[in-house]
PDB file of C-alpha atoms in Angstrom:
ATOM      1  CA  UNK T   9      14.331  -4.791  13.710  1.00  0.00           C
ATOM      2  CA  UNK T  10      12.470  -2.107  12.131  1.00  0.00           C
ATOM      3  CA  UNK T  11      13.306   0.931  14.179  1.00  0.00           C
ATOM      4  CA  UNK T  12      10.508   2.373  17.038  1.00  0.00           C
ATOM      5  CA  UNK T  13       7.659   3.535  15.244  1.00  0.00           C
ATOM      6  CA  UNK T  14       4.406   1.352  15.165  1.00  0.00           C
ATOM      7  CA  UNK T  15       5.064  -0.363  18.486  1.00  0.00           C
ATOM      8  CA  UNK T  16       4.567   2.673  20.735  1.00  0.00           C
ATOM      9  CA  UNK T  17       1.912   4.447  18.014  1.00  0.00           C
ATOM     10  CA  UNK T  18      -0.375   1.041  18.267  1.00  0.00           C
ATOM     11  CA  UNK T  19      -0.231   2.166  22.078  1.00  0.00           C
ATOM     12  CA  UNK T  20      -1.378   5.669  21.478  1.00  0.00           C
ATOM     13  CA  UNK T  21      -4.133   4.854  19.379  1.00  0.00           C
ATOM     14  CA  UNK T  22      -5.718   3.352  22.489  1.00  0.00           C
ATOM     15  CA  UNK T  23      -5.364   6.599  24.543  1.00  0.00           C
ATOM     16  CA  UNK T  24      -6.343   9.404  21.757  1.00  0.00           C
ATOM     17  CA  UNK T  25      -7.543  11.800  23.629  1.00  0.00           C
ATOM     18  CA  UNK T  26      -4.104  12.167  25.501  1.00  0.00           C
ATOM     19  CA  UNK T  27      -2.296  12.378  22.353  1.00  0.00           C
ATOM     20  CA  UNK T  28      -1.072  15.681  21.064  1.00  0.00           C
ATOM     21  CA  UNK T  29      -2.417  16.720  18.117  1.00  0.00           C
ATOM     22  CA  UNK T  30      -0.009  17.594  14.677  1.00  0.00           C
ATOM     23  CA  UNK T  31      -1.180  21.152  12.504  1.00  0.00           C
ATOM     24  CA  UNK T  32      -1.030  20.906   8.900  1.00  0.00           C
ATOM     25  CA  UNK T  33       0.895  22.739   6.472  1.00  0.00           C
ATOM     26  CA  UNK T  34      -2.141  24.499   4.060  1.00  0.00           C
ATOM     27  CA  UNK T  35      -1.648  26.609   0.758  1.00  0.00           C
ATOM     28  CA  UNK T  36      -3.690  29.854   1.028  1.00  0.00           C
ATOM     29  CA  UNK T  37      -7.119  28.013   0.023  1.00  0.00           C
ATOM     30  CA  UNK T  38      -6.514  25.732   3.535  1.00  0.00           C
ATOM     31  CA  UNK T  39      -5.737  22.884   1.573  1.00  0.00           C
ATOM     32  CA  UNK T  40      -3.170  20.017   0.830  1.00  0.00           C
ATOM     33  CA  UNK T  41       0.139  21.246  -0.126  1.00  0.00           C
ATOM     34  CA  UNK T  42       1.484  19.011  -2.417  1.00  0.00           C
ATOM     35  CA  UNK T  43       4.184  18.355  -5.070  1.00  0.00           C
ATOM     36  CA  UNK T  44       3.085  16.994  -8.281  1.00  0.00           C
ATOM     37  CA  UNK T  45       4.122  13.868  -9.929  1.00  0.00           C
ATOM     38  CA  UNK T  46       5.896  13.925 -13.413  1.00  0.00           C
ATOM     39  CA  UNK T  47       3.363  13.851 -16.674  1.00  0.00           C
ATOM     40  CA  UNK T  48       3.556  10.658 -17.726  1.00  0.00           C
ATOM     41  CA  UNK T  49       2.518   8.983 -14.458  1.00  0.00           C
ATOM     42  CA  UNK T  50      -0.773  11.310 -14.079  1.00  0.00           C
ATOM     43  CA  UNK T  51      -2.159  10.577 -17.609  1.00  0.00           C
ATOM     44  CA  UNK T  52      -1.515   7.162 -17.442  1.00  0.00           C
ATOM     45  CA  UNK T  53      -3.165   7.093 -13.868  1.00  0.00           C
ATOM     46  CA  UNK T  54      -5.710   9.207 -15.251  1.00  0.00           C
ATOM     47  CA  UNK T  55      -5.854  11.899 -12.630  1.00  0.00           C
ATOM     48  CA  UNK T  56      -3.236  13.405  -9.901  1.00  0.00           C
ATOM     49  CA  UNK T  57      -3.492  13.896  -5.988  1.00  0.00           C
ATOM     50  CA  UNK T  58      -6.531  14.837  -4.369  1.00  0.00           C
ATOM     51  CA  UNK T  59      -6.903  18.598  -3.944  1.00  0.00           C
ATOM     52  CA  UNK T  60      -9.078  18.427  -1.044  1.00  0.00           C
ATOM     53  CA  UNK T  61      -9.096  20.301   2.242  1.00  0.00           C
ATOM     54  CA  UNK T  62      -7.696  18.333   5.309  1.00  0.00           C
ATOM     55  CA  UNK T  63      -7.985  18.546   9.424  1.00  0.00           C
ATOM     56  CA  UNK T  64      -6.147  21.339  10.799  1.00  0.00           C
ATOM     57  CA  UNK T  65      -4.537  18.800  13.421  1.00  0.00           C
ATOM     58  CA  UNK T  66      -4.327  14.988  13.802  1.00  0.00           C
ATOM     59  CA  UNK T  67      -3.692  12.349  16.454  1.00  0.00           C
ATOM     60  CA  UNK T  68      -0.700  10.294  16.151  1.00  0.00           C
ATOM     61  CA  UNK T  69      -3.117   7.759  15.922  1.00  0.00           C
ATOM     62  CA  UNK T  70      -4.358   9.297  12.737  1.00  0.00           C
ATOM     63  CA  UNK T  71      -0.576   9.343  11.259  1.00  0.00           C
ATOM     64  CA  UNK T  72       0.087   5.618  12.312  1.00  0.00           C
ATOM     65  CA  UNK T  73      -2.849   4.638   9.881  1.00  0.00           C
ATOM     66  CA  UNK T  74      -1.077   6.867   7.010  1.00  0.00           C
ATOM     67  CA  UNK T  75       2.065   5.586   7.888  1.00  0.00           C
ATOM     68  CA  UNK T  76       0.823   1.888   7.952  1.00  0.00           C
ATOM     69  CA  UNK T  77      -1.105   3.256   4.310  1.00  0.00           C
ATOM     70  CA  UNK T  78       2.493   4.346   3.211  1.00  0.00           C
ATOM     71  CA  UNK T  79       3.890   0.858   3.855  1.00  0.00           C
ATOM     72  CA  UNK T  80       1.560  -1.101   2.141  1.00  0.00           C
ATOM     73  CA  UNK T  81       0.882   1.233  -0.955  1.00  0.00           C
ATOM     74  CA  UNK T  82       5.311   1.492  -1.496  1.00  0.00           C
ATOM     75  CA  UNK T  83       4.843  -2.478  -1.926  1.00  0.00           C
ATOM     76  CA  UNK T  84       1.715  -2.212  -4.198  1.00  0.00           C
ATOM     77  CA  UNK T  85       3.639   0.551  -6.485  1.00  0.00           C
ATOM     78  CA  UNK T  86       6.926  -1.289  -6.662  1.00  0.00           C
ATOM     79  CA  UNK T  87       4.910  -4.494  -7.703  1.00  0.00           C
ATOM     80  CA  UNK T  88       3.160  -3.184 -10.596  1.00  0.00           C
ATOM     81  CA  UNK T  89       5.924  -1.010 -11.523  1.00  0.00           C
ATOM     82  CA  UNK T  90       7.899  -4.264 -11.173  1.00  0.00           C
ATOM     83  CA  UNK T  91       5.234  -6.467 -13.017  1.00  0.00           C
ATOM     84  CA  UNK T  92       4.234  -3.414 -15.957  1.00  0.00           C
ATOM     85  CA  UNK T  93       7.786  -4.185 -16.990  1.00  0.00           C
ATOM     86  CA  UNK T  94       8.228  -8.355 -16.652  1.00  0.00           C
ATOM     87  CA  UNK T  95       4.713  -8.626 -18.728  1.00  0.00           C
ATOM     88  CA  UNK T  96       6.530  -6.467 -21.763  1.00  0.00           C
ATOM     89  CA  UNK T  97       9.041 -10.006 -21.414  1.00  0.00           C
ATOM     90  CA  UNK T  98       6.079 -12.510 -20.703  1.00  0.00           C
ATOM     91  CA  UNK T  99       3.035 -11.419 -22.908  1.00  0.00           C
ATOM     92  CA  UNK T 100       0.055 -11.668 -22.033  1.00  0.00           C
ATOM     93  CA  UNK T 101      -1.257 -13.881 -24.960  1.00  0.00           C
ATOM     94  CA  UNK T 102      -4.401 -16.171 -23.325  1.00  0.00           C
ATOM     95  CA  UNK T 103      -5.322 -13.695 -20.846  1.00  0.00           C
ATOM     96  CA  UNK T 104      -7.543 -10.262 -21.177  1.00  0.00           C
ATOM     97  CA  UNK T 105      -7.224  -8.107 -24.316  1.00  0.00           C
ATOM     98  CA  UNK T 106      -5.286  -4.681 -22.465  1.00  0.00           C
ATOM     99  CA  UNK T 107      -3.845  -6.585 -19.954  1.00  0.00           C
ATOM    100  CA  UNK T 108      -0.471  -4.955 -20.037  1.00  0.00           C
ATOM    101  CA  UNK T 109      -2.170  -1.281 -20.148  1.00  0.00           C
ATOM    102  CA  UNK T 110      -4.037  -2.189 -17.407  1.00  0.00           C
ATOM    103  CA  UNK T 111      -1.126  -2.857 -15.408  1.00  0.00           C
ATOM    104  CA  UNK T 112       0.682   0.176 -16.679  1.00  0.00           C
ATOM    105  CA  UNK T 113      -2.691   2.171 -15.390  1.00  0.00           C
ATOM    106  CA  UNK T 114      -2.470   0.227 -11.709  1.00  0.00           C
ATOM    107  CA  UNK T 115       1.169   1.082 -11.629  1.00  0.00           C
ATOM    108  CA  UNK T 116       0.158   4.776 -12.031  1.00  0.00           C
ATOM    109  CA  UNK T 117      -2.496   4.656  -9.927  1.00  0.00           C
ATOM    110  CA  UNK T 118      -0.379   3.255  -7.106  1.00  0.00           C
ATOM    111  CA  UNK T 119       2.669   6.178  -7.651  1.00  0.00           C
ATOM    112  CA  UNK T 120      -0.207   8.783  -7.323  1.00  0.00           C
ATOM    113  CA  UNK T 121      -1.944   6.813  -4.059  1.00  0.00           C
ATOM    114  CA  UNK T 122       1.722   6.517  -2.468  1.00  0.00           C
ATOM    115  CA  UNK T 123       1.779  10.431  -3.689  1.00  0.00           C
ATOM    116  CA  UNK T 124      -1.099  11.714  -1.843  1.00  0.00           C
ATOM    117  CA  UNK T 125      -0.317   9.379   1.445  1.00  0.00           C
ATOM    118  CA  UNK T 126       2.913  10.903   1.501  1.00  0.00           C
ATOM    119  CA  UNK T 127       1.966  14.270   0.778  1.00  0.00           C
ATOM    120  CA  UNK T 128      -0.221  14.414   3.733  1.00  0.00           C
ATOM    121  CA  UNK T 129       2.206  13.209   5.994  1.00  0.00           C
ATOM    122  CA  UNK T 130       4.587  16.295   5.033  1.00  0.00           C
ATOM    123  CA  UNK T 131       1.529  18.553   5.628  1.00  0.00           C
ATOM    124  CA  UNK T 132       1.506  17.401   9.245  1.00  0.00           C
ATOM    125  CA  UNK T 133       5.498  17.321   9.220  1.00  0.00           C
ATOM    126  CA  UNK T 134       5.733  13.501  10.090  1.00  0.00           C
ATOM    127  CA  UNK T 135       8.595  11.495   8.434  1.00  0.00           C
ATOM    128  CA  UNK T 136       7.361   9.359   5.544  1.00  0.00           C
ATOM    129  CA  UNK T 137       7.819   5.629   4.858  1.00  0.00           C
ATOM    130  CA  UNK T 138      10.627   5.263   2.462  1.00  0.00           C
ATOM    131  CA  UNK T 139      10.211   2.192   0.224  1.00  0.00           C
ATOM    132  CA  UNK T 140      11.838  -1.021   1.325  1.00  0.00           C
ATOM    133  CA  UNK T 141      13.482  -3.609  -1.229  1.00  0.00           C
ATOM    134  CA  UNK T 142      11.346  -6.383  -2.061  1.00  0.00           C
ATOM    135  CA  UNK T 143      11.666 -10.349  -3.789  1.00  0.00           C
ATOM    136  CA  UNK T 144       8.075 -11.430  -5.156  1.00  0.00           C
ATOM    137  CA  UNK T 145       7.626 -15.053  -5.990  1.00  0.00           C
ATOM    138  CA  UNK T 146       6.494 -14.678  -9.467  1.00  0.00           C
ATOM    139  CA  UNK T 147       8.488 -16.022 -13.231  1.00  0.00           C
ATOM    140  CA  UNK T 148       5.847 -15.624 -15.372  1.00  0.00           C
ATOM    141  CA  UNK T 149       2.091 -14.157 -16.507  1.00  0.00           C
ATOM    142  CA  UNK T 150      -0.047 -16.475 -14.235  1.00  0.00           C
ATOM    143  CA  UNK T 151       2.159 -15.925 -11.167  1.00  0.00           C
ATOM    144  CA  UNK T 152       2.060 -12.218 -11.361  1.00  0.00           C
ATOM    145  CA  UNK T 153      -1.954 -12.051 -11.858  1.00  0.00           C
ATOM    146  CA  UNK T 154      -2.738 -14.452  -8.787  1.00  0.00           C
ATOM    147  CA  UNK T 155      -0.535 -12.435  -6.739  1.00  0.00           C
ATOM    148  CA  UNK T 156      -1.695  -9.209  -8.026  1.00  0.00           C
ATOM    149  CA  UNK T 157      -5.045 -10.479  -6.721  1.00  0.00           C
ATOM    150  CA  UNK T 158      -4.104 -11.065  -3.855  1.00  0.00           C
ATOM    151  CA  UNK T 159      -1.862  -8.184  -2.869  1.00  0.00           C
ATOM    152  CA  UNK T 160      -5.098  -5.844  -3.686  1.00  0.00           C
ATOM    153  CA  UNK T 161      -7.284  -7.912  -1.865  1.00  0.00           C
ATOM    154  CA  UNK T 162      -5.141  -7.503   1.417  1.00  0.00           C
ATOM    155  CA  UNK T 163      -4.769  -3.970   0.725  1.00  0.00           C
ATOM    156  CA  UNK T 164      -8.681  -3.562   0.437  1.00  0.00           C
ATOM    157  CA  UNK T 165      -8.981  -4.777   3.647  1.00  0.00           C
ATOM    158  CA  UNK T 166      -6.608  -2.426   5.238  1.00  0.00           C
ATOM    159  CA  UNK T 167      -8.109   0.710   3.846  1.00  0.00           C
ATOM    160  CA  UNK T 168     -11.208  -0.947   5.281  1.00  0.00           C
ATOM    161  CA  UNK T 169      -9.594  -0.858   9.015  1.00  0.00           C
ATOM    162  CA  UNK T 170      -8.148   2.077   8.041  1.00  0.00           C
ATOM    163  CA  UNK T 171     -11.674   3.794   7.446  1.00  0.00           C
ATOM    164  CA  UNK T 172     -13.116   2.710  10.855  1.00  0.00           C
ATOM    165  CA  UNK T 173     -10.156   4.699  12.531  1.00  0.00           C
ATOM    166  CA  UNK T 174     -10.571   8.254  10.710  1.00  0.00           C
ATOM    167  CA  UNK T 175     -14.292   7.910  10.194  1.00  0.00           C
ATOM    168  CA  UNK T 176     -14.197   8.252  14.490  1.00  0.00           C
ATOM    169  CA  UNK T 177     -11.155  10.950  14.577  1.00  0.00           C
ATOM    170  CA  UNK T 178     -10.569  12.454  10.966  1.00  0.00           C
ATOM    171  CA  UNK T 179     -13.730  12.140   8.908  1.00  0.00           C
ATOM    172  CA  UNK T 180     -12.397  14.590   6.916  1.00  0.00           C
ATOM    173  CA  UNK T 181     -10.253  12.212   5.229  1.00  0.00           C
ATOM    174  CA  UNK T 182     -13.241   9.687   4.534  1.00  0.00           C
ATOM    175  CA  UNK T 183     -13.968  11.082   1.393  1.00  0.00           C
ATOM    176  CA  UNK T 184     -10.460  10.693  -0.380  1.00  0.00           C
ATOM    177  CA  UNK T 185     -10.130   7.341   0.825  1.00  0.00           C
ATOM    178  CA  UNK T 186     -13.251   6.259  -0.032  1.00  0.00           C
ATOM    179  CA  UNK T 187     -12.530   6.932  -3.643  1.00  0.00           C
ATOM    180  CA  UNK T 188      -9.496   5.327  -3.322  1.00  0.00           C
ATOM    181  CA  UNK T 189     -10.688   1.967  -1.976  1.00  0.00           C
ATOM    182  CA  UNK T 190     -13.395   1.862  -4.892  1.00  0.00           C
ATOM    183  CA  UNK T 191     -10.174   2.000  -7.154  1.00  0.00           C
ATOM    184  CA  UNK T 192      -8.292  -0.496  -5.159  1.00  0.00           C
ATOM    185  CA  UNK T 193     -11.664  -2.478  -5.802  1.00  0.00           C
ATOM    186  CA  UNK T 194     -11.445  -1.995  -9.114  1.00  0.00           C
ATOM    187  CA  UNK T 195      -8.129  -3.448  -9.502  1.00  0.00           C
ATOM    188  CA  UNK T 196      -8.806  -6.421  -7.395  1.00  0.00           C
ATOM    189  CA  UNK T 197     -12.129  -7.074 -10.227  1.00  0.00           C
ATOM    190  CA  UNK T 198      -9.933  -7.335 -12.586  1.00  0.00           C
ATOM    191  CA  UNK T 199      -7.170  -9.479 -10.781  1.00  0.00           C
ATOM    192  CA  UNK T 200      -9.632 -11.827 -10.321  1.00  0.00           C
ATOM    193  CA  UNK T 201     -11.288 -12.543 -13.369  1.00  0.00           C
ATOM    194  CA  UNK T 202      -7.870 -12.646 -15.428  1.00  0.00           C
ATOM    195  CA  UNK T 203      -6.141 -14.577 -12.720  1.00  0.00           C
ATOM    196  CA  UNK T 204      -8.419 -17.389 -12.168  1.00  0.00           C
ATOM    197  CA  UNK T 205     -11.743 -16.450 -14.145  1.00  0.00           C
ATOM    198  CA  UNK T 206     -13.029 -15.921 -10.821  1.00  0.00           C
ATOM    199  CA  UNK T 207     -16.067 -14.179 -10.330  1.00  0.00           C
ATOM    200  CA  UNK T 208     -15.081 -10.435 -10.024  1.00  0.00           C
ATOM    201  CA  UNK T 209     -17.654 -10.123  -6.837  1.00  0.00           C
ATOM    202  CA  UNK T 210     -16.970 -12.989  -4.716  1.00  0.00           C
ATOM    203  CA  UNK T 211     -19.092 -11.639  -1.682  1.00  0.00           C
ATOM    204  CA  UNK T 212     -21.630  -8.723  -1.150  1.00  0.00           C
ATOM    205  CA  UNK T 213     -19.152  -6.920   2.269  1.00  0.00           C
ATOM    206  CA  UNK T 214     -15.278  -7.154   1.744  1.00  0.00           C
ATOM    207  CA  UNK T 215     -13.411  -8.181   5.033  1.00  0.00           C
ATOM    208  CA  UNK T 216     -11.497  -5.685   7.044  1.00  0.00           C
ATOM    209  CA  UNK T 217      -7.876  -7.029   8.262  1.00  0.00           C
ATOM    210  CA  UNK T 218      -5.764  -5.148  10.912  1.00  0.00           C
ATOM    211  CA  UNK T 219      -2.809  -3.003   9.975  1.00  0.00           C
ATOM    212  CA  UNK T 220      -1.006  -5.394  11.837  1.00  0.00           C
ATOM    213  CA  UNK T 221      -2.291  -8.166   9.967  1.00  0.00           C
ATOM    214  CA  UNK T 222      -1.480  -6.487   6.440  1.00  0.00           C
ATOM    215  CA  UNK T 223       1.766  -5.326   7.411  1.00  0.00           C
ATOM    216  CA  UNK T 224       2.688  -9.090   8.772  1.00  0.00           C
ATOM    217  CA  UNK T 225       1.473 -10.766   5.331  1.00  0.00           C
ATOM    218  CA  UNK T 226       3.479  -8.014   3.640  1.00  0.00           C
ATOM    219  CA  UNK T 227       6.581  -8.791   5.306  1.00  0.00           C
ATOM    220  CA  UNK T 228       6.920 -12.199   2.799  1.00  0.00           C
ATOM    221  CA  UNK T 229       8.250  -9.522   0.165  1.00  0.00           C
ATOM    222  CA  UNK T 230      10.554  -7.448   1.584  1.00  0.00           C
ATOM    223  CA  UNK T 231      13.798  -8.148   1.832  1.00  0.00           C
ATOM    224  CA  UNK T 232      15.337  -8.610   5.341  1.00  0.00           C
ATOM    225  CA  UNK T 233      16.964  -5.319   6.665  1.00  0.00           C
ATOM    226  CA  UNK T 234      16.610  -3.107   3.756  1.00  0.00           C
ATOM    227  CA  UNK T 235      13.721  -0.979   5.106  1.00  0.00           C
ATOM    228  CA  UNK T 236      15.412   2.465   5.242  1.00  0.00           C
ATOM    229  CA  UNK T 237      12.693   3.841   7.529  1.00  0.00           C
ATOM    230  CA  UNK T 238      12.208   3.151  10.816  1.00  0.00           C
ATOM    231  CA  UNK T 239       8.700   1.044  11.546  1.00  0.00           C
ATOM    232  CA  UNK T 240       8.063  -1.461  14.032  1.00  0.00           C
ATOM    233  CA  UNK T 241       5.013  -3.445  14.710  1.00  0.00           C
ATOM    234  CA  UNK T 242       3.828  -7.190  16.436  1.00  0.00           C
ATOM    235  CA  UNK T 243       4.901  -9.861  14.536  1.00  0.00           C
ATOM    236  CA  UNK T 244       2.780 -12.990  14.379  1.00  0.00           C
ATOM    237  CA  UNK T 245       4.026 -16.385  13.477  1.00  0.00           C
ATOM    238  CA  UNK T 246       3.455 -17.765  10.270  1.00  0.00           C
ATOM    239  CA  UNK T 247       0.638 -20.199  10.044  1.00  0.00           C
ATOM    240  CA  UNK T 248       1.867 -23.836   8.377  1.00  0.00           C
ATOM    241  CA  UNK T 249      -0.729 -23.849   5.257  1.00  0.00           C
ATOM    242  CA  UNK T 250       1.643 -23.202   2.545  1.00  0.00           C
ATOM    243  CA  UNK T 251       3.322 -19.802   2.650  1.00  0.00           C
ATOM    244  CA  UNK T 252       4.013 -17.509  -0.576  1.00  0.00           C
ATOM    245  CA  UNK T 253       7.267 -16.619   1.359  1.00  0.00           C
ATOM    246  CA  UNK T 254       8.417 -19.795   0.163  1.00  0.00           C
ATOM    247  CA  UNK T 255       8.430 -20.055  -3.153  1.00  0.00           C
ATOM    248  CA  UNK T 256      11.015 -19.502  -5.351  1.00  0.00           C
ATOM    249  CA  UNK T 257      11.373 -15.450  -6.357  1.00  0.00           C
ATOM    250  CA  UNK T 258      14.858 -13.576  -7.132  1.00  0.00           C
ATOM    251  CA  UNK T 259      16.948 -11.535  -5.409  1.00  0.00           C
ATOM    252  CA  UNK T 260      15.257  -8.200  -3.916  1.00  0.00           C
ATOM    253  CA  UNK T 261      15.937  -4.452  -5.291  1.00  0.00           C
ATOM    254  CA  UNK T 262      14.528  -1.612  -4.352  1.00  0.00           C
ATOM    255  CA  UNK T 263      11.629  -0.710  -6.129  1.00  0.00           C
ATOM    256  CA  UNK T 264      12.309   0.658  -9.327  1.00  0.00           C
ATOM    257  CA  UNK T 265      14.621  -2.523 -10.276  1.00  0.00           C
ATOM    258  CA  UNK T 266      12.568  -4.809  -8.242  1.00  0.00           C
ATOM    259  CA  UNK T 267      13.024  -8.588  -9.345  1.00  0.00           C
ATOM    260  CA  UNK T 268      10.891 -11.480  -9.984  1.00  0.00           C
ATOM    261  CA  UNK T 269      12.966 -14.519  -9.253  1.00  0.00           C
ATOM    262  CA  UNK T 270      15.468 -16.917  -5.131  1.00  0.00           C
ATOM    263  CA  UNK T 271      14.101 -16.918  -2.006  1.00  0.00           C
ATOM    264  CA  UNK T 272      11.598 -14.415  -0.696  1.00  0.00           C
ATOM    265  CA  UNK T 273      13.107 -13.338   2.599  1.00  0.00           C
ATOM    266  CA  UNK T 274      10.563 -11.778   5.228  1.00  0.00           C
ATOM    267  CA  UNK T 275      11.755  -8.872   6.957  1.00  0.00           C
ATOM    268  CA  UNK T 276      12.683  -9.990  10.750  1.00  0.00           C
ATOM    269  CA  UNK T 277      12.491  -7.072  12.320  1.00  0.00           C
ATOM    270  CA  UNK T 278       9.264  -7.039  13.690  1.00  0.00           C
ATOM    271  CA  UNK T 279       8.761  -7.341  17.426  1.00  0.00           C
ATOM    272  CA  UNK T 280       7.532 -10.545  18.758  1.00  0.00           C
TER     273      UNK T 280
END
């Protein structure tokens, strides 16, 4: 099981105003301290971490929504990294013109999101969510696009739920994420048309999912017992309507030699 963590934070959330609150860490303009990220990631992202000021304290409420952010974004940058790399093997002949720099860019994009989550965790002094090994269930081009669109699309809907939380306790923090989920959009536009040629704005409101409901479907790529940090959350049963957790994918690395390729093995460490 994924050490104590998410179980007893879900709990807090519903009692806020009992919770004690965490102070920041603030360079001498009151704002994030951060590290940077190395050159090459930032111009191919095209931009770093937000330099923006933060809340001088936070709920653990407020850090269970970073750390759930942590979570998911560590899968989203280990995919891309994952998939910037297989696509160099595949090609990308039949789909978009750019399609390999625009996964390159996504990859980026993700390192500097998983950047700035983490960055503000350390500014509170709460652990952050080291990334877990995952399997995806992709061999080739097509694979990797449909799941791409779908991984973002989950992940929009978590910053979504995400949003509802700080805009009531942090609304600080509504402006950097914000920005972010416009990206995230972004990224899910494109997934979509080279995917499937599907329309790039399938709806006029995107649908907000639970952390707990992101974090479940993410638990069809990692690979049992290799989360290093501690995080536990409900699990809910799989629906039987044809699970990505069963196709075929290879054997799970951690993220910077993530595989495409044998069994996709959920993590079981989630309460039930």
């Amino acid at each position: 099981m994924y050490a104590s963590t998410l179980a007893l934070i879900i709990l807090l959330a519903y009692s806020v105003l009992a919770t004690p609150l965490h102070p920041a860490s603030f360079n001498s303009t009151g704002r994030l301290v951060n590290s940077t990220l190395p050159l090459n990631v930032t111009d191919t992202a095209g931009g770093n971490v937000p330099n923006v000021p933060l809340p001088t304290s936070v709920s653990d409420a407020v850090i269970a929504q970073f750390w759930i952010a942590n979570f998911l974004e560590n899968l989203e940058a280990c995919f891309f990294e994952a998939g910037a790399k297989n696509l160099t093997e595949w090609g990308t002949d039949g789909y978009p013109a750019g399609t390999l720099e625009v996964v390159r860019r996504v990859a980026a994009q993700e390192q500097v999101h998983v950047k700035s989550i983490t960055d503000i965790l350390t500014s509170y002094n709460r652990p952050i969510i080291q990334p877990c090994q995952y399997t995806f269930p992709v061999t080739n081009t097509s694979e990797f696009l449909a799941l791409a669109q779908l991984i973002t699309t989950v992940g929009i809907g978590a910053v979504l739920d995400m949003a509802a939380t700080l805009a009531d306790q942090a609304p600080l923090f509504l402006p950097s994420l914000t920005s972010l989920v416009t990206v995230e959009a972004r990224h899910d536009a494109f997934f979509r048309s080279a995917a499937s040629n599907l329309p790039p704005n399938p709806a006029p409101f995107d649908t907000r999912i639970s952390g707990t409901w992101a974090l479940n479907l993410a638990l069809a790529f990692v690979v049992a017992g290799s989360c290093p940090t501690p995080l536990e959350f409900p699990y809910l049963p799989p629906m039987e309507v044809g699970s990505l957790a069963s196709a075929s994918a290879g054997v799970g690395r951690r993220c910077e030699n993530a595989t495409a390729g044998a069994d996709a093995a959920a993590d079981t460490t989630a309460t039930t």
